[in-house]
Amino acid sequence: MTQAPVTSSRAHEPAPETPDLSEGWDEQRGRLRKELRRFDVLLFLICTLVGLDTIGSVAAQGPQGLTWMAILALFFFLPYGLLVAELGSAFPVQGGPYVWTRLAFGRLTAGLNQILYWISNPVWVGGSLCIIALTTWEEFFTPLPGLWKYAAGLVFIWGGALAVVQSVRVGKWVPIAGAIARIVLLGFFLVSVVVFALQNGVHALPASEFTPTYAGFVALVPVLIFNYVGFELPSSAAEEMRNPRRDIPLAILRSGLASLLLYGGPILGILFVLPSERIGSLGGFIDACKAVFTVYGGSIAADGTVTLTGAGAVLGGIAAAGLIIGLLTSGVTWAMGAHRAQAVACADGAGPAWLGTISEKHGTPVRVNLLSAVLASILLVVALNLTEGDGEKYFAAGLGLTICTTFISYVITFPSLLVLRRKYPDTPRPYAVPGGRAGAWTVTVLATCLVAFTVVVLIWPGFGVGWFGTEGSAADSLPEAFAGQRLAYTLSQVVPLLVIAAIGLVFYAMGAKTRRTKS
């Protein structure tokens, strides 16, 4: 069953199957605008899935990164896509993941879960995205000494915030531009790799290096699965789509195939161009771009130092700008989804009602957007001070925390599929996971267990390495910037998680008045 496309510019009435939330959200619903078409959703997902901040992290693990990428595509990416396609098409309600968990497990669980999901965005924007953008600027343009680094970081954060608050009619062009920037940048990089290979040859990749190991899996599973997530984000704006029941499953299928190609090619290119010992998790993609662009003008010294000149410098600058735009649009696109879900949660009584307000002018949750930008700014300033400007340490801690908060929320969200099949068996499902009950259990168990395991290895890197005869040392799994500092790294993950949980409880307490009104 599919719904006919809605031609009205505003979403005045919920669909007949829309679950009842609160009177507070019903009041806000009429301010939404149905502006997202199928093609918009597709590019939205490409911008969401193809993150440029983790390509170097995967390449840093060598050729086995591609092997594990293929394995996880089968055992995580596919089940996860099938799971979200059913939930998104069966319950096409604004707030997506929050509403699914709310219907399955109640408002308290859903509210705490949503805090983790939402707050991962300011952590990500003020953390790994910002530091890669700053590093790229310094590599290709000019150094950012002292306060200039803070100023540039704040411009990056608030530039994204300005884009997020715009109406969906305007704001949707950000993920569209981001998707196009990714396709152009990564496509040009691959063409340049071919030209570089013809002129200079490439590094041999022995077949033995593609052999998967457990130590490699533990190191790679967080960033690989993080590369694969984001399918649920358009569902957070479901009531701003023309036809979510039809468009969500189709967009998931097409964007999933596109993301595999857009990830695999550049990672292979980096491995061909750079010696394994020179691939860093932060600068791997940046260094590879500089190296291949020497074919247009420039040179590589014996110690590996790259100097770009002439056309090489010009094209390098253009590519650097494209990379920064790609990073910015990643944060914006995730924010567009996560912030909408948080606004629904607050309007529903799982948070302060004032954060659940949708702007009449823009049709977006402006207050949540601005609060997120403030949190990202605070994180940027605090983290740069705590790490004394150490970009690698800041990047490792920020990316780890981003993945950890997001994946803990998934541990709750994914089982919603099984619960909602039982609680709402008669809800129309335009798309359903194939295989009946067994199929639903299979995709849920695979997706949930893999994200749960990822949380464990993020908090305790190297978990299981050296056990039962496996090779390697658990200490080697720590991020390079935290070598020999396991306690410091673990605290960089656990302490913020405890703070976020406390924020969730405070938010829920602040939603008491809304819940009383509802009852």
Short mmCIF file of C-alpha atoms in Angstrom, two decimals:
data_model
loop_
_atom_site.label_atom_id
_atom_site.label_comp_id
_atom_site.label_asym_id
_atom_site.label_seq_id
_atom_site.Cartn_x
_atom_site.Cartn_y
_atom_site.Cartn_z
CA MET A 1 0.00 0.00 0.00
CA THR A 2 1.32 3.47 -0.87
CA GLN A 3 -0.04 6.92 -0.27
CA ALA A 4 -0.77 9.35 -3.07
CA PRO A 5 1.73 12.21 -3.24
CA VAL A 6 0.77 15.20 -1.14
CA THR A 7 0.80 18.43 -3.10
CA SER A 8 0.13 20.86 -0.27
CA SER A 9 3.08 23.01 0.75
CA ARG A 10 2.34 22.36 4.43
CA ALA A 11 1.70 19.20 6.42
CA HIS A 12 -1.50 20.28 8.22
CA GLU A 13 -2.76 16.79 9.00
CA PRO A 14 -0.90 13.62 10.00
CA ALA A 15 -1.31 10.48 7.97
CA PRO A 16 -4.11 8.17 9.18
CA GLU A 17 -1.57 5.74 10.67
CA THR A 18 0.42 8.46 12.48
CA PRO A 19 0.83 7.37 16.12
CA ASP A 20 -0.63 9.73 18.68
CA LEU A 21 2.10 11.72 20.43
CA SER A 22 1.25 14.80 22.42
CA GLU A 23 -0.88 17.86 21.96
CA GLY A 24 2.33 19.88 21.99
CA TRP A 25 3.62 18.17 18.88
CA ASP A 26 0.26 18.28 17.12
CA GLU A 27 0.45 22.07 17.46
CA GLN A 28 3.92 22.16 15.86
CA ARG A 29 3.11 19.71 13.07
CA GLY A 30 1.15 22.28 11.07
CA ARG A 31 4.31 24.38 10.66
CA LEU A 32 6.12 21.72 8.62
CA ARG A 33 6.48 22.04 4.86
CA LYS A 34 6.35 19.10 2.47
CA GLU A 35 9.26 19.97 0.18
CA LEU A 36 11.40 16.79 -0.02
CA ARG A 37 11.10 14.78 -3.23
CA ARG A 38 12.56 11.36 -4.03
CA PHE A 39 15.72 12.77 -5.63
CA ASP A 40 16.26 15.09 -2.65
CA VAL A 41 16.07 12.12 -0.27
CA LEU A 42 18.55 10.15 -2.38
CA LEU A 43 21.15 12.95 -2.33
CA PHE A 44 20.41 13.54 1.36
CA LEU A 45 21.39 9.94 2.07
CA ILE A 46 24.50 10.02 -0.11
CA CYS A 47 25.64 13.11 1.78
CA THR A 48 24.85 11.34 5.05
CA LEU A 49 26.51 8.01 4.29
CA VAL A 50 29.65 9.13 2.49
CA GLY A 51 31.58 10.82 5.28
CA LEU A 52 35.02 12.13 4.37
CA ASP A 53 36.37 12.12 7.94
CA THR A 54 36.88 8.35 8.25
CA ILE A 55 38.44 7.44 4.87
CA GLY A 56 41.94 7.93 6.27
CA SER A 57 41.14 5.86 9.38
CA VAL A 58 40.15 2.87 7.24
CA ALA A 59 43.12 3.22 4.88
CA ALA A 60 45.47 3.42 7.87
CA GLN A 61 44.72 -0.25 8.63
CA GLY A 62 46.02 -1.37 5.24
CA PRO A 63 44.42 -3.59 2.57
CA GLN A 64 42.50 -5.69 5.09
CA GLY A 65 40.33 -2.60 5.58
CA LEU A 66 38.79 -3.31 2.17
CA THR A 67 38.24 -6.95 3.13
CA TRP A 68 36.43 -6.04 6.32
CA MET A 69 34.51 -3.37 4.43
CA ALA A 70 33.11 -6.05 2.12
CA ILE A 71 32.31 -8.41 5.00
CA LEU A 72 30.50 -5.74 7.01
CA ALA A 73 28.61 -4.61 3.92
CA LEU A 74 27.01 -8.06 3.90
CA PHE A 75 26.58 -8.64 7.62
CA PHE A 76 25.75 -5.08 8.78
CA PHE A 77 25.03 -2.64 5.97
CA LEU A 78 22.49 -4.86 4.23
CA PRO A 79 20.57 -5.95 7.39
CA TYR A 80 20.60 -2.39 8.72
CA GLY A 81 19.22 -1.02 5.44
CA LEU A 82 16.45 -3.62 5.34
CA LEU A 83 15.52 -2.88 8.96
CA VAL A 84 15.29 0.89 8.50
CA ALA A 85 13.45 0.55 5.19
CA GLU A 86 10.62 -1.29 6.96
CA LEU A 87 10.45 1.03 9.96
CA GLY A 88 10.67 4.16 7.81
CA SER A 89 7.95 3.11 5.39
CA ALA A 90 5.63 1.59 8.02
CA PHE A 91 5.87 4.53 10.43
CA PRO A 92 6.53 7.63 8.27
CA VAL A 93 6.27 10.05 11.17
CA GLN A 94 8.32 13.17 11.93
CA GLY A 95 11.00 12.26 14.46
CA GLY A 96 11.59 8.79 12.96
CA PRO A 97 13.94 6.95 15.38
CA TYR A 98 12.49 8.70 18.45
CA VAL A 99 8.95 7.71 17.51
CA TRP A 100 9.93 4.10 16.76
CA THR A 101 11.56 3.66 20.18
CA ARG A 102 8.75 5.61 21.88
CA LEU A 103 6.12 3.27 20.43
CA ALA A 104 8.21 0.22 21.27
CA PHE A 105 9.65 0.99 24.70
CA GLY A 106 7.95 4.09 26.10
CA ARG A 107 8.74 7.76 26.44
CA LEU A 108 11.49 7.57 29.10
CA THR A 109 13.60 5.05 27.21
CA ALA A 110 13.04 6.84 23.94
CA GLY A 111 13.87 10.22 25.47
CA LEU A 112 17.18 9.07 26.95
CA ASN A 113 17.98 7.27 23.72
CA GLN A 114 17.23 10.37 21.68
CA ILE A 115 19.58 12.51 23.78
CA LEU A 116 22.44 10.18 22.85
CA TYR A 117 21.46 10.31 19.19
CA TRP A 118 21.08 14.08 19.09
CA ILE A 119 24.12 15.08 21.14
CA SER A 120 26.42 12.97 18.97
CA ASN A 121 25.99 15.66 16.30
CA PRO A 122 27.51 18.63 18.18
CA VAL A 123 30.23 16.27 19.45
CA TRP A 124 30.98 15.26 15.86
CA VAL A 125 30.82 18.77 14.40
CA GLY A 126 32.90 20.33 17.17
CA GLY A 127 35.20 17.30 17.22
CA SER A 128 36.45 15.26 14.28
CA LEU A 129 34.76 17.25 11.49
CA CYS A 130 36.13 20.54 12.76
CA ILE A 131 39.67 19.26 13.31
CA ILE A 132 39.88 17.72 9.82
CA ALA A 133 38.59 20.95 8.29
CA LEU A 134 41.22 22.95 10.19
CA THR A 135 43.96 20.47 9.27
CA THR A 136 42.96 20.63 5.61
CA TRP A 137 43.05 24.42 5.65
CA GLU A 138 46.52 24.43 7.19
CA GLU A 139 47.82 21.79 4.77
CA PHE A 140 46.63 23.56 1.60
CA PHE A 141 46.34 27.23 2.50
CA THR A 142 47.91 28.84 5.57
CA PRO A 143 48.72 27.98 9.23
CA LEU A 144 46.23 28.92 11.94
CA PRO A 145 48.31 29.96 14.95
CA GLY A 146 46.89 30.72 18.37
CA LEU A 147 43.42 32.24 18.42
CA TRP A 148 43.06 31.91 14.65
CA LYS A 149 42.43 28.17 15.08
CA TYR A 150 39.58 28.87 17.50
CA ALA A 151 38.16 31.55 15.22
CA ALA A 152 38.26 29.30 12.15
CA GLY A 153 36.64 26.45 14.09
CA LEU A 154 33.81 28.69 15.26
CA VAL A 155 33.22 29.93 11.71
CA PHE A 156 32.94 26.29 10.59
CA ILE A 157 30.47 25.45 13.38
CA TRP A 158 28.25 28.52 13.04
CA GLY A 159 28.32 28.43 9.26
CA GLY A 160 26.76 24.98 9.53
CA ALA A 161 24.26 26.20 12.12
CA LEU A 162 23.12 28.96 9.77
CA ALA A 163 22.43 26.36 7.08
CA VAL A 164 20.52 24.05 9.43
CA VAL A 165 18.03 26.68 10.59
CA GLN A 166 16.84 27.45 7.05
CA SER A 167 13.51 26.18 5.74
CA VAL A 168 13.57 22.74 4.15
CA ARG A 169 13.04 24.35 0.74
CA VAL A 170 16.36 26.19 1.18
CA GLY A 171 18.13 23.80 3.53
CA LYS A 172 17.75 20.76 1.26
CA TRP A 173 20.25 22.33 -1.14
CA VAL A 174 23.00 21.82 1.44
CA PRO A 175 22.94 17.99 1.28
CA ILE A 176 22.42 18.23 -2.49
CA ALA A 177 25.56 20.37 -2.77
CA GLY A 178 27.36 18.05 -0.36
CA ALA A 179 26.50 14.95 -2.39
CA ILE A 180 27.65 16.60 -5.61
CA ALA A 181 30.87 17.79 -3.92
CA ARG A 182 31.60 14.22 -2.78
CA ILE A 183 31.00 12.72 -6.21
CA VAL A 184 33.16 15.35 -7.92
CA LEU A 185 35.95 15.32 -5.32
CA LEU A 186 36.23 11.55 -4.99
CA GLY A 187 35.82 11.04 -8.74
CA PHE A 188 38.58 13.57 -9.52
CA PHE A 189 40.80 11.97 -6.87
CA LEU A 190 40.40 8.55 -8.52
CA VAL A 191 41.17 9.96 -11.98
CA SER A 192 44.27 11.61 -10.52
CA VAL A 193 45.33 8.32 -8.93
CA VAL A 194 45.21 6.67 -12.35
CA VAL A 195 47.32 9.48 -13.87
CA PHE A 196 49.74 9.27 -10.93
CA ALA A 197 50.03 5.49 -11.34
CA LEU A 198 50.81 5.80 -15.05
CA GLN A 199 53.56 8.32 -14.34
CA ASN A 200 55.06 7.01 -11.10
CA GLY A 201 53.80 3.49 -10.55
CA VAL A 202 51.98 2.39 -7.42
CA HIS A 203 52.77 0.53 -4.24
CA ALA A 204 52.31 -3.20 -4.47
CA LEU A 205 49.52 -4.64 -2.37
CA PRO A 206 50.40 -8.29 -1.60
CA ALA A 207 47.42 -10.61 -1.44
CA SER A 208 48.45 -11.64 2.09
CA GLU A 209 47.75 -8.10 3.34
CA PHE A 210 44.08 -8.49 2.42
CA THR A 211 43.74 -11.40 4.87
CA PRO A 212 41.37 -10.35 7.66
CA THR A 213 42.59 -10.57 11.25
CA TYR A 214 40.76 -10.16 14.55
CA ALA A 215 43.06 -7.31 15.59
CA GLY A 216 42.26 -5.58 12.30
CA PHE A 217 38.55 -6.15 12.86
CA VAL A 218 38.64 -4.61 16.34
CA ALA A 219 40.50 -1.58 15.00
CA LEU A 220 38.27 -1.16 11.95
CA VAL A 221 34.76 -2.06 13.08
CA PRO A 222 33.97 1.35 14.65
CA VAL A 223 34.89 3.46 11.62
CA LEU A 224 33.59 0.98 9.05
CA ILE A 225 30.18 0.69 10.65
CA PHE A 226 30.12 4.45 11.24
CA ASN A 227 30.70 4.82 7.50
CA TYR A 228 27.62 2.70 6.91
CA VAL A 229 25.07 4.42 9.18
CA GLY A 230 22.59 7.21 8.51
CA PHE A 231 19.75 5.45 6.70
CA GLU A 232 17.27 6.53 9.37
CA LEU A 233 17.97 10.27 9.10
CA PRO A 234 15.45 11.10 6.34
CA SER A 235 12.78 9.45 8.47
CA SER A 236 13.30 12.20 11.05
CA ALA A 237 11.86 14.54 8.41
CA ALA A 238 9.23 12.07 7.15
CA GLU A 239 6.36 14.54 7.34
CA GLU A 240 8.34 16.96 5.15
CA MET A 241 8.53 14.39 2.32
CA ARG A 242 6.09 14.19 -0.55
CA ASN A 243 5.77 10.40 -0.33
CA PRO A 244 7.87 8.83 2.46
CA ARG A 245 6.34 5.34 2.18
CA ARG A 246 7.62 5.05 -1.37
CA ASP A 247 10.73 7.20 -1.31
CA ILE A 248 12.49 5.95 1.85
CA PRO A 249 13.03 2.30 0.74
CA LEU A 250 14.08 3.32 -2.79
CA ALA A 251 16.52 5.95 -1.51
CA ILE A 252 18.07 3.46 0.93
CA LEU A 253 18.72 0.93 -1.84
CA ARG A 254 20.24 3.42 -4.29
CA SER A 255 22.31 5.39 -1.80
CA GLY A 256 23.66 2.19 -0.28
CA LEU A 257 25.07 1.04 -3.61
CA ALA A 258 26.49 4.49 -4.35
CA SER A 259 28.21 4.76 -0.97
CA LEU A 260 30.02 1.44 -1.40
CA LEU A 261 31.58 2.70 -4.63
CA LEU A 262 32.38 6.13 -3.25
CA TYR A 263 34.16 4.63 -0.22
CA GLY A 264 35.97 1.67 -1.74
CA GLY A 265 37.60 3.51 -4.65
CA PRO A 266 39.32 6.29 -2.63
CA ILE A 267 40.53 3.88 0.07
CA LEU A 268 42.13 1.68 -2.59
CA GLY A 269 43.61 4.82 -4.18
CA ILE A 270 45.23 5.89 -0.89
CA LEU A 271 46.76 2.43 -0.46
CA PHE A 272 48.21 2.57 -3.97
CA VAL A 273 49.67 6.05 -3.54
CA LEU A 274 51.04 6.22 0.02
CA PRO A 275 53.41 3.85 1.82
CA SER A 276 51.57 2.14 4.67
CA GLU A 277 53.77 3.77 7.31
CA ARG A 278 52.73 7.24 6.08
CA ILE A 279 48.96 6.73 6.24
CA GLY A 280 47.54 8.44 9.31
CA SER A 281 43.95 8.27 10.51
CA LEU A 282 43.64 12.06 10.49
CA GLY A 283 45.64 13.03 7.43
CA GLY A 284 45.51 9.92 5.24
CA PHE A 285 43.11 11.28 2.64
CA ILE A 286 44.60 14.78 2.77
CA ASP A 287 48.15 13.45 2.26
CA ALA A 288 47.03 11.21 -0.60
CA CYS A 289 45.34 14.15 -2.35
CA LYS A 290 48.51 16.22 -2.11
CA ALA A 291 50.64 13.35 -3.42
CA VAL A 292 48.50 12.58 -6.48
CA PHE A 293 48.04 16.23 -7.40
CA THR A 294 51.79 16.50 -8.02
CA VAL A 295 51.01 15.11 -11.47
CA TYR A 296 49.57 18.53 -12.29
CA GLY A 297 52.53 20.40 -10.80
CA GLY A 298 54.77 19.70 -7.83
CA SER A 299 57.15 17.13 -6.38
CA ILE A 300 57.59 14.57 -3.62
CA ALA A 301 60.89 14.75 -1.70
CA ALA A 302 62.82 11.70 -0.55
CA ASP A 303 61.43 12.10 2.98
CA GLY A 304 57.86 12.16 1.63
CA THR A 305 57.34 15.93 1.86
CA VAL A 306 54.97 17.08 -0.87
CA THR A 307 55.24 20.46 -2.57
CA LEU A 308 52.50 21.55 -4.98
CA THR A 309 53.19 24.17 -7.64
CA GLY A 310 51.38 25.70 -10.60
CA ALA A 311 48.25 23.84 -11.65
CA GLY A 312 48.88 21.30 -8.90
CA ALA A 313 48.59 24.00 -6.24
CA VAL A 314 45.45 25.44 -7.85
CA LEU A 315 43.73 22.06 -8.16
CA GLY A 316 44.90 21.13 -4.67
CA GLY A 317 43.28 24.27 -3.31
CA ILE A 318 40.03 23.53 -5.13
CA ALA A 319 40.02 19.95 -3.83
CA ALA A 320 40.74 21.20 -0.30
CA ALA A 321 37.79 23.57 -0.51
CA GLY A 322 35.66 20.68 -1.75
CA LEU A 323 36.80 18.54 1.18
CA ILE A 324 35.93 21.26 3.70
CA ILE A 325 32.52 21.70 2.06
CA GLY A 326 32.03 17.93 2.20
CA LEU A 327 32.84 17.90 5.92
CA LEU A 328 30.55 20.83 6.63
CA THR A 329 27.64 19.31 4.72
CA SER A 330 28.09 16.01 6.58
CA GLY A 331 27.51 17.79 9.86
CA VAL A 332 24.62 19.82 8.46
CA THR A 333 22.83 16.81 6.97
CA TRP A 334 23.07 14.77 10.18
CA ALA A 335 21.93 17.82 12.13
CA MET A 336 18.86 18.23 9.90
CA GLY A 337 17.73 14.74 10.93
CA ALA A 338 18.91 14.47 14.54
CA HIS A 339 17.69 17.92 15.53
CA ARG A 340 14.22 17.31 14.14
CA ALA A 341 13.94 14.08 16.12
CA GLN A 342 15.05 15.90 19.28
CA ALA A 343 12.43 18.60 18.73
CA VAL A 344 9.71 15.96 18.43
CA ALA A 345 10.96 14.31 21.65
CA CYS A 346 10.81 17.62 23.53
CA ALA A 347 7.35 18.50 22.19
CA ASP A 348 6.24 15.01 23.25
CA GLY A 349 7.31 15.50 26.88
CA ALA A 350 10.73 13.80 26.81
CA GLY A 351 12.47 17.17 27.13
CA PRO A 352 11.81 20.86 27.76
CA ALA A 353 8.85 22.03 25.71
CA TRP A 354 10.57 25.22 24.53
CA LEU A 355 13.08 23.09 22.60
CA GLY A 356 10.23 21.37 20.77
CA THR A 357 9.07 24.55 19.06
CA ILE A 358 9.08 24.64 15.27
CA SER A 359 9.74 28.06 13.77
CA GLU A 360 6.70 29.47 11.95
CA LYS A 361 9.03 31.33 9.59
CA HIS A 362 11.40 28.49 8.71
CA GLY A 363 9.46 25.33 9.62
CA THR A 364 12.57 24.01 11.42
CA PRO A 365 13.54 23.48 15.11
CA VAL A 366 15.63 26.65 15.35
CA ARG A 367 16.12 26.44 19.13
CA VAL A 368 17.54 22.91 19.02
CA ASN A 369 19.78 23.95 16.13
CA LEU A 370 21.22 26.91 18.01
CA LEU A 371 21.70 24.93 21.22
CA SER A 372 23.64 22.30 19.27
CA ALA A 373 25.91 24.97 17.80
CA VAL A 374 26.59 26.34 21.29
CA LEU A 375 27.49 22.83 22.55
CA ALA A 376 29.78 22.22 19.56
CA SER A 377 31.51 25.56 20.18
CA ILE A 378 32.08 24.76 23.85
CA LEU A 379 33.44 21.34 22.94
CA LEU A 380 35.83 22.84 20.40
CA VAL A 381 37.27 25.34 22.88
CA VAL A 382 37.50 22.87 25.77
CA ALA A 383 39.00 20.07 23.67
CA LEU A 384 41.65 22.28 22.07
CA ASN A 385 42.70 23.38 25.55
CA LEU A 386 42.70 19.90 27.08
CA THR A 387 44.71 18.42 24.21
CA GLU A 388 46.97 21.49 24.03
CA GLY A 389 46.25 21.76 20.32
CA ASP A 390 47.16 18.13 19.59
CA GLY A 391 44.97 17.50 16.52
CA GLU A 392 45.49 13.73 16.44
CA LYS A 393 44.46 13.30 20.09
CA TYR A 394 41.47 15.60 19.68
CA PHE A 395 40.42 13.76 16.52
CA ALA A 396 40.69 10.29 18.10
CA ALA A 397 38.73 11.21 21.23
CA GLY A 398 36.09 13.19 19.34
CA LEU A 399 35.47 10.55 16.67
CA GLY A 400 35.36 7.76 19.27
CA LEU A 401 32.78 9.60 21.37
CA THR A 402 30.67 10.45 18.32
CA ILE A 403 30.50 6.83 17.25
CA CYS A 404 29.93 5.61 20.80
CA THR A 405 26.94 7.86 21.51
CA THR A 406 25.36 7.11 18.13
CA PHE A 407 25.80 3.36 18.46
CA ILE A 408 24.46 3.13 22.02
CA SER A 409 21.28 4.74 20.68
CA TYR A 410 21.15 2.15 17.89
CA VAL A 411 21.29 -0.67 20.45
CA ILE A 412 17.86 0.54 21.60
CA THR A 413 16.44 1.62 18.23
CA PHE A 414 17.12 -1.50 16.16
CA PRO A 415 15.09 -3.94 18.32
CA SER A 416 12.09 -1.66 17.77
CA LEU A 417 11.49 -3.58 14.54
CA LEU A 418 10.56 -6.77 16.39
CA VAL A 419 8.50 -5.02 19.06
CA LEU A 420 6.52 -2.92 16.57
CA ARG A 421 5.75 -5.95 14.42
CA ARG A 422 4.17 -7.51 17.49
CA LYS A 423 2.43 -4.38 18.83
CA TYR A 424 1.20 -3.03 15.48
CA PRO A 425 0.72 -6.07 13.24
CA ASP A 426 -2.01 -4.40 11.18
CA THR A 427 -0.04 -1.25 10.31
CA PRO A 428 0.45 -1.11 6.52
CA ARG A 429 4.02 -2.02 5.57
CA PRO A 430 4.74 -0.98 1.97
CA TYR A 431 8.12 -2.62 2.43
CA ALA A 432 8.81 -5.47 4.86
CA VAL A 433 12.04 -7.31 5.64
CA PRO A 434 11.90 -10.52 3.57
CA GLY A 435 11.81 -13.89 5.31
CA GLY A 436 8.93 -13.21 7.66
CA ARG A 437 9.63 -13.51 11.36
CA ALA A 438 12.95 -15.28 10.84
CA GLY A 439 14.13 -12.54 8.49
CA ALA A 440 13.17 -9.80 10.95
CA TRP A 441 15.01 -11.56 13.78
CA THR A 442 18.08 -12.12 11.62
CA VAL A 443 18.53 -8.50 10.53
CA THR A 444 17.79 -7.21 14.04
CA VAL A 445 20.25 -9.52 15.78
CA LEU A 446 23.03 -8.89 13.26
CA ALA A 447 22.67 -5.10 13.30
CA THR A 448 22.19 -4.81 17.07
CA CYS A 449 25.00 -7.17 18.06
CA LEU A 450 27.52 -5.48 15.78
CA VAL A 451 26.82 -1.98 17.08
CA ALA A 452 26.84 -3.27 20.69
CA PHE A 453 30.24 -4.91 20.10
CA THR A 454 31.49 -1.67 18.56
CA VAL A 455 30.56 0.25 21.71
CA VAL A 456 32.65 -2.20 23.76
CA VAL A 457 35.75 -1.86 21.58
CA LEU A 458 35.40 1.92 21.51
CA ILE A 459 35.42 2.15 25.29
CA TRP A 460 38.10 -0.55 25.61
CA PRO A 461 40.17 -0.67 22.39
CA GLY A 462 41.68 -4.07 21.69
CA PHE A 463 38.94 -5.98 23.49
CA GLY A 464 39.65 -9.70 22.93
CA VAL A 465 42.97 -9.14 21.13
CA GLY A 466 45.47 -11.75 22.32
CA TRP A 467 42.73 -13.94 23.78
CA PHE A 468 42.34 -17.59 22.85
CA GLY A 469 45.46 -17.59 20.74
CA THR A 470 44.66 -14.55 18.59
CA GLU A 471 47.64 -12.50 17.50
CA GLY A 472 48.48 -8.99 18.58
CA SER A 473 48.48 -6.87 21.71
CA ALA A 474 45.48 -5.01 23.06
CA ALA A 475 47.69 -2.01 23.75
CA ASP A 476 48.40 -1.66 20.03
CA SER A 477 44.70 -1.06 19.40
CA LEU A 478 44.72 2.23 21.25
CA PRO A 479 44.63 5.29 18.97
CA GLU A 480 48.19 6.31 18.16
CA ALA A 481 47.73 9.67 19.87
CA PHE A 482 46.83 7.81 23.11
CA ALA A 483 49.65 5.24 22.96
CA GLY A 484 50.31 4.00 26.48
CA GLN A 485 47.44 6.10 27.86
CA ARG A 486 44.56 3.62 28.14
CA LEU A 487 43.08 5.26 31.23
CA ALA A 488 43.13 8.71 29.63
CA TYR A 489 41.44 7.39 26.50
CA THR A 490 38.79 5.41 28.40
CA LEU A 491 37.98 8.45 30.54
CA SER A 492 37.65 10.54 27.36
CA GLN A 493 34.75 8.23 26.43
CA VAL A 494 33.17 7.22 29.74
CA VAL A 495 33.03 10.63 31.47
CA PRO A 496 31.21 12.37 28.59
CA LEU A 497 28.79 9.43 28.31
CA LEU A 498 27.90 9.79 32.00
CA VAL A 499 27.41 13.53 31.55
CA ILE A 500 25.16 12.93 28.52
CA ALA A 501 23.08 10.39 30.48
CA ALA A 502 22.63 12.97 33.25
CA ILE A 503 21.54 15.56 30.67
CA GLY A 504 18.97 13.06 29.40
CA LEU A 505 17.49 12.64 32.88
CA VAL A 506 17.38 16.42 33.38
CA PHE A 507 15.66 16.86 30.02
CA TYR A 508 13.09 14.21 30.91
CA ALA A 509 12.36 15.92 34.24
CA MET A 510 11.90 19.23 32.41
CA GLY A 511 9.26 17.60 30.21
CA ALA A 512 7.01 16.75 33.17
CA LYS A 513 4.57 19.60 32.52
CA THR A 514 4.02 18.47 28.95
CA ARG A 515 3.42 14.89 30.10
CA ARG A 516 0.89 16.05 32.70
CA THR A 517 -0.95 18.06 30.04
CA LYS A 518 -1.08 14.97 27.85
CA SER A 519 -2.47 12.77 30.58
#
